[in-house]
PDB file of C-alpha atoms in Angstrom:
ATOM      1  CA  GLY A   1       2.009 112.160  35.662  1.00 48.00           C
ATOM      2  CA  LYS A   2      -1.233 111.794  33.733  1.00 50.00           C
ATOM      3  CA  GLU A   3       0.479 112.635  30.424  1.00 50.00           C
ATOM      4  CA  ASN A   4       2.761 109.582  30.676  1.00 50.00           C
ATOM      5  CA  PHE A   5      -0.143 107.407  31.824  1.00 48.00           C
ATOM      6  CA  MET A   6      -2.221 108.331  28.770  1.00 52.00           C
ATOM      7  CA  ASN A   7       0.743 107.763  26.463  1.00 70.00           C
ATOM      8  CA  ARG A   8       1.072 104.246  27.866  1.00 81.00           C
ATOM      9  CA  PHE A   9      -2.486 103.469  26.753  1.00 91.00           C
ATOM     10  CA  GLU A  10      -2.245 105.329  23.447  1.00 90.00           C
ATOM     11  CA  CYS A  11       0.314 102.754  22.295  1.00 92.00           C
ATOM     12  CA  TYR A  12      -2.476 100.145  22.155  1.00 94.00           C
ATOM     13  CA  LYS A  13      -4.736 102.225  19.884  1.00 94.00           C
ATOM     14  CA  SER A  14      -3.484 100.967  16.499  1.00 94.00           C
ATOM     15  CA  ASP A  15      -3.665  97.302  17.539  1.00 94.00           C
ATOM     16  CA  PHE A  16      -7.156  97.881  18.954  1.00 93.00           C
ATOM     17  CA  SER A  17      -8.303  99.604  15.759  1.00 93.00           C
ATOM     18  CA  ARG A  18      -6.937  96.746  13.629  1.00 94.00           C
ATOM     19  CA  ASP A  19      -7.972  93.756  15.776  1.00 94.00           C
ATOM     20  CA  GLY A  20     -10.871  94.987  17.916  1.00 91.00           C
ATOM     21  CA  TYR A  21      -9.130  93.908  21.121  1.00 92.00           C
ATOM     22  CA  VAL A  22      -5.811  94.261  22.930  1.00 94.00           C
ATOM     23  CA  ILE A  23      -4.089  92.425  25.750  1.00 92.00           C
ATOM     24  CA  VAL A  24      -2.739  94.729  28.446  1.00 93.00           C
ATOM     25  CA  ARG A  25      -0.502  92.572  30.605  1.00 90.00           C
ATOM     26  CA  ASN A  26      -0.071  93.488  34.276  1.00 90.00           C
ATOM     27  CA  PHE A  27      -2.800  96.131  34.003  1.00 93.00           C
ATOM     28  CA  LEU A  28      -3.594  95.512  37.672  1.00 93.00           C
ATOM     29  CA  SER A  29      -0.716  95.262  40.120  1.00 94.00           C
ATOM     30  CA  PRO A  30      -0.331  92.072  42.188  1.00 94.00           C
ATOM     31  CA  ARG A  31      -1.668  94.049  45.180  1.00 96.00           C
ATOM     32  CA  GLU A  32      -4.741  95.142  43.184  1.00 95.00           C
ATOM     33  CA  VAL A  33      -5.379  91.557  42.022  1.00 94.00           C
ATOM     34  CA  ALA A  34      -5.141  90.317  45.629  1.00 96.00           C
ATOM     35  CA  GLU A  35      -7.530  93.075  46.748  1.00 96.00           C
ATOM     36  CA  LEU A  36      -9.963  92.140  43.963  1.00 96.00           C
ATOM     37  CA  GLU A  37      -9.825  88.436  44.837  1.00 96.00           C
ATOM     38  CA  GLN A  38     -10.308  89.180  48.546  1.00 97.00           C
ATOM     39  CA  ASN A  39     -13.364  91.320  47.801  1.00 97.00           C
ATOM     40  CA  LEU A  40     -14.772  88.732  45.399  1.00 97.00           C
ATOM     41  CA  SER A  41     -14.541  86.109  48.142  1.00 96.00           C
ATOM     42  CA  ARG A  42     -16.220  88.458  50.608  1.00 97.00           C
ATOM     43  CA  TYR A  43     -18.945  89.355  48.095  1.00 98.00           C
ATOM     44  CA  ILE A  44     -19.629  85.703  47.239  1.00 96.00           C
ATOM     45  CA  GLY A  45     -19.744  84.704  50.918  1.00 95.00           C
ATOM     46  CA  GLN A  46     -21.660  87.660  52.349  1.00 96.00           C
ATOM     47  CA  THR A  47     -23.628  89.376  49.570  1.00 97.00           C
ATOM     48  CA  VAL A  48     -24.513  86.667  47.051  1.00 96.00           C
ATOM     49  CA  PRO A  49     -26.766  84.642  49.405  1.00 94.00           C
ATOM     50  CA  GLY A  50     -29.129  87.623  49.675  1.00 94.00           C
ATOM     51  CA  LEU A  51     -29.150  88.629  46.003  1.00 95.00           C
ATOM     52  CA  PRO A  52     -32.235  88.333  43.801  1.00 94.00           C
ATOM     53  CA  PRO A  53     -32.109  85.779  40.957  1.00 92.00           C
ATOM     54  CA  THR A  54     -31.602  88.632  38.454  1.00 94.00           C
ATOM     55  CA  ASP A  55     -28.165  89.355  39.954  1.00 96.00           C
ATOM     56  CA  VAL A  56     -26.625  85.880  40.370  1.00 96.00           C
ATOM     57  CA  PHE A  57     -26.728  82.753  38.209  1.00 93.00           C
ATOM     58  CA  TYR A  58     -25.698  79.134  38.782  1.00 91.00           C
ATOM     59  CA  GLU A  59     -25.218  76.224  36.401  1.00 88.00           C
ATOM     60  CA  THR A  60     -27.359  74.227  38.852  1.00 86.00           C
ATOM     61  CA  LYS A  61     -29.875  76.102  41.014  1.00 83.00           C
ATOM     62  CA  GLY A  62     -29.267  75.576  44.706  1.00 79.00           C
ATOM     63  CA  SER A  63     -25.618  74.578  44.168  1.00 86.00           C
ATOM     64  CA  PRO A  64     -23.344  77.470  45.215  1.00 86.00           C
ATOM     65  CA  GLU A  65     -20.289  75.611  43.871  1.00 86.00           C
ATOM     66  CA  THR A  66     -21.719  76.035  40.356  1.00 88.00           C
ATOM     67  CA  LEU A  67     -21.719  79.867  40.494  1.00 92.00           C
ATOM     68  CA  LYS A  68     -21.332  81.094  36.921  1.00 91.00           C
ATOM     69  CA  GLN A  69     -22.283  84.779  36.774  1.00 93.00           C
ATOM     70  CA  MET A  70     -22.922  87.807  38.948  1.00 96.00           C
ATOM     71  CA  GLN A  71     -24.382  91.032  37.552  1.00 95.00           C
ATOM     72  CA  PHE A  72     -24.847  94.548  38.941  1.00 96.00           C
ATOM     73  CA  MET A  73     -22.063  94.063  41.489  1.00 97.00           C
ATOM     74  CA  HIS A  74     -21.469  97.832  41.537  1.00 97.00           C
ATOM     75  CA  ASN A  75     -25.070  98.324  42.738  1.00 96.00           C
ATOM     76  CA  ASN A  76     -24.761  95.748  45.511  1.00 97.00           C
ATOM     77  CA  ASP A  77     -21.389  96.557  47.069  1.00 97.00           C
ATOM     78  CA  ALA A  78     -19.349  99.689  47.868  1.00 97.00           C
ATOM     79  CA  PHE A  79     -16.011  98.108  46.847  1.00 97.00           C
ATOM     80  CA  PHE A  80     -17.294  97.232  43.369  1.00 97.00           C
ATOM     81  CA  ALA A  81     -18.959 100.644  42.989  1.00 96.00           C
ATOM     82  CA  GLN A  82     -15.537 102.205  43.625  1.00 96.00           C
ATOM     83  CA  PHE A  83     -13.782  99.582  41.474  1.00 94.00           C
ATOM     84  CA  LEU A  84     -16.004 100.550  38.519  1.00 92.00           C
ATOM     85  CA  ARG A  85     -15.001 104.195  38.791  1.00 91.00           C
ATOM     86  CA  ARG A  86     -11.215 103.826  38.773  1.00 91.00           C
ATOM     87  CA  ASN A  87      -9.764 106.451  36.460  1.00 89.00           C
ATOM     88  CA  MET A  88      -7.359 104.076  34.720  1.00 90.00           C
ATOM     89  CA  TYR A  89     -10.280 102.077  33.269  1.00 90.00           C
ATOM     90  CA  LEU A  90     -11.829 105.155  31.684  1.00 90.00           C
ATOM     91  CA  GLU A  91      -8.428 106.387  30.519  1.00 91.00           C
ATOM     92  CA  LEU A  92      -7.769 103.075  28.786  1.00 93.00           C
ATOM     93  CA  ALA A  93     -11.246 102.976  27.247  1.00 92.00           C
ATOM     94  CA  GLU A  94     -11.002 106.566  26.016  1.00 92.00           C
ATOM     95  CA  ALA A  95      -7.536 106.003  24.550  1.00 93.00           C
ATOM     96  CA  LEU A  96      -8.768 102.922  22.654  1.00 93.00           C
ATOM     97  CA  LEU A  97     -12.134 104.283  21.542  1.00 91.00           C
ATOM     98  CA  GLY A  98     -10.895 107.795  20.786  1.00 90.00           C
ATOM     99  CA  MET A  99     -13.894 109.318  22.581  1.00 89.00           C
ATOM    100  CA  SER A 100     -15.192 109.875  26.084  1.00 89.00           C
ATOM    101  CA  ALA A 101     -16.444 106.758  27.848  1.00 89.00           C
ATOM    102  CA  VAL A 102     -18.883 106.017  30.651  1.00 90.00           C
ATOM    103  CA  ALA A 103     -18.373 103.047  32.985  1.00 91.00           C
ATOM    104  CA  GLN A 104     -21.514 100.905  33.006  1.00 91.00           C
ATOM    105  CA  GLY A 105     -21.079  98.000  35.386  1.00 92.00           C
ATOM    106  CA  VAL A 106     -19.122  95.233  37.062  1.00 94.00           C
ATOM    107  CA  GLU A 107     -19.922  91.608  36.270  1.00 94.00           C
ATOM    108  CA  TYR A 108     -18.270  88.307  37.138  1.00 95.00           C
ATOM    109  CA  PHE A 109     -18.133  85.258  34.900  1.00 90.00           C
ATOM    110  CA  ASN A 110     -16.962  81.863  36.084  1.00 88.00           C
ATOM    111  CA  LYS A 111     -16.644  78.648  34.143  1.00 79.00           C
ATOM    112  CA  PRO A 112     -16.137  75.798  36.643  1.00 68.00           C
ATOM    113  CA  ALA A 113     -14.201  72.919  35.083  1.00 66.00           C
ATOM    114  CA  GLY A 114     -16.350  70.152  33.662  1.00 70.00           C
ATOM    115  CA  ILE A 115     -19.643  71.903  34.470  1.00 72.00           C
ATOM    116  CA  GLY A 116     -22.024  73.497  31.997  1.00 72.00           C
ATOM    117  CA  LYS A 117     -21.678  74.264  28.320  1.00 76.00           C
ATOM    118  CA  GLN A 118     -19.151  76.292  26.417  1.00 75.00           C
ATOM    119  CA  THR A 119     -20.117  79.834  25.494  1.00 77.00           C
ATOM    120  CA  PRO A 120     -20.919  79.971  21.785  1.00 76.00           C
ATOM    121  CA  PRO A 121     -19.287  82.567  19.531  1.00 80.00           C
ATOM    122  CA  HIS A 122     -20.999  85.926  19.930  1.00 77.00           C
ATOM    123  CA  GLN A 123     -20.556  89.695  19.858  1.00 78.00           C
ATOM    124  CA  ASP A 124     -21.137  91.490  23.148  1.00 78.00           C
ATOM    125  CA  GLY A 125     -22.578  94.443  21.242  1.00 78.00           C
ATOM    126  CA  TYR A 126     -25.518  92.272  20.167  1.00 74.00           C
ATOM    127  CA  TYR A 127     -26.595  92.070  23.816  1.00 76.00           C
ATOM    128  CA  PHE A 128     -25.662  95.635  24.755  1.00 78.00           C
ATOM    129  CA  THR A 129     -28.110  97.015  22.146  1.00 76.00           C
ATOM    130  CA  LEU A 130     -26.374 100.395  22.115  1.00 75.00           C
ATOM    131  CA  VAL A 131     -27.003 102.856  19.289  1.00 77.00           C
ATOM    132  CA  PRO A 132     -24.460 103.473  17.982  1.00 76.00           C
ATOM    133  CA  SER A 133     -22.904 100.140  18.936  1.00 76.00           C
ATOM    134  CA  GLU A 134     -19.716 101.510  20.487  1.00 80.00           C
ATOM    135  CA  ALA A 135     -18.530  99.864  23.682  1.00 81.00           C
ATOM    136  CA  LEU A 136     -15.521  98.319  25.301  1.00 84.00           C
ATOM    137  CA  THR A 137     -15.365  95.475  27.799  1.00 86.00           C
ATOM    138  CA  LEU A 138     -12.431  95.128  30.189  1.00 88.00           C
ATOM    139  CA  TRP A 139     -11.884  91.461  31.006  1.00 86.00           C
ATOM    140  CA  PHE A 140      -9.605  90.505  33.913  1.00 88.00           C
ATOM    141  CA  ALA A 141      -8.426  86.882  33.964  1.00 85.00           C
ATOM    142  CA  LEU A 142      -8.159  85.853  37.612  1.00 87.00           C
ATOM    143  CA  ASP A 143      -7.025  82.318  36.765  1.00 84.00           C
ATOM    144  CA  GLU A 144      -4.405  81.140  34.320  1.00 83.00           C
ATOM    145  CA  VAL A 145      -6.081  80.636  30.951  1.00 80.00           C
ATOM    146  CA  SER A 146      -4.981  78.425  28.090  1.00 81.00           C
ATOM    147  CA  GLU A 147      -6.397  76.494  25.166  1.00 81.00           C
ATOM    148  CA  GLU A 148      -6.457  73.415  27.401  1.00 80.00           C
ATOM    149  CA  ASN A 149      -8.658  74.975  30.082  1.00 76.00           C
ATOM    150  CA  GLY A 150     -10.904  76.982  27.789  1.00 73.00           C
ATOM    151  CA  CYS A 151      -9.552  80.459  27.191  1.00 76.00           C
ATOM    152  CA  VAL A 152     -11.566  83.332  25.756  1.00 80.00           C
ATOM    153  CA  ARG A 153     -10.977  83.789  22.027  1.00 81.00           C
ATOM    154  CA  TYR A 154     -11.393  86.883  19.904  1.00 83.00           C
ATOM    155  CA  VAL A 155     -11.568  86.992  16.108  1.00 81.00           C
ATOM    156  CA  PRO A 156      -9.153  89.699  14.915  1.00 86.00           C
ATOM    157  CA  GLY A 157     -10.868  92.298  12.752  1.00 85.00           C
ATOM    158  CA  SER A 158     -14.385  90.934  13.318  1.00 83.00           C
ATOM    159  CA  HIS A 159     -15.481  94.303  14.722  1.00 83.00           C
ATOM    160  CA  LYS A 160     -15.208  95.731  11.207  1.00 82.00           C
ATOM    161  CA  LYS A 161     -17.700  93.287   9.707  1.00 81.00           C
ATOM    162  CA  GLY A 162     -20.892  94.506  11.417  1.00 80.00           C
ATOM    163  CA  MET A 163     -23.297  92.633  13.624  1.00 80.00           C
ATOM    164  CA  ARG A 164     -23.543  88.934  12.845  1.00 83.00           C
ATOM    165  CA  PRO A 165     -26.655  86.762  13.306  1.00 83.00           C
ATOM    166  CA  HIS A 166     -26.947  85.348  16.836  1.00 81.00           C
ATOM    167  CA  ASN A 167     -28.817  82.078  17.263  1.00 76.00           C
ATOM    168  CA  LEU A 168     -28.112  81.373  20.900  1.00 58.00           C
TER     169      LEU A 168
END
């Protein structure tokens, strides 16, 4: 039931409070990952060609193979609108933040091998411009990630040190 589901997420709260992030392995089932990948392929093939430049970005304009980011996917597609509203995302966010949460959007980030620049160190909250600056990002790795292929890194405890200067 819901009680057990919430307890499963509550166990991450102390690590999240200490580090500012947690890793929840197997958060999506293999079936859910396959469904997500299938819908991403469909979205890229059918929806992306008609999107305005505010919603899709490439390393090289006019080169679809250099796709690097898609924004507002929940506004452009029924699957991603429903994906955004899955209860387990809000339940996880609320367990970690200790307050009610509101789902804001679905984005896609891609870093094709050998193309483009690395993402410099930053705090997402700097770009969110929320007051107060309280937010949570759920990041789903759809490919294997490692130090060799450029994994995302988080600095444990950095959320407790306030907003840093950003010179991007």
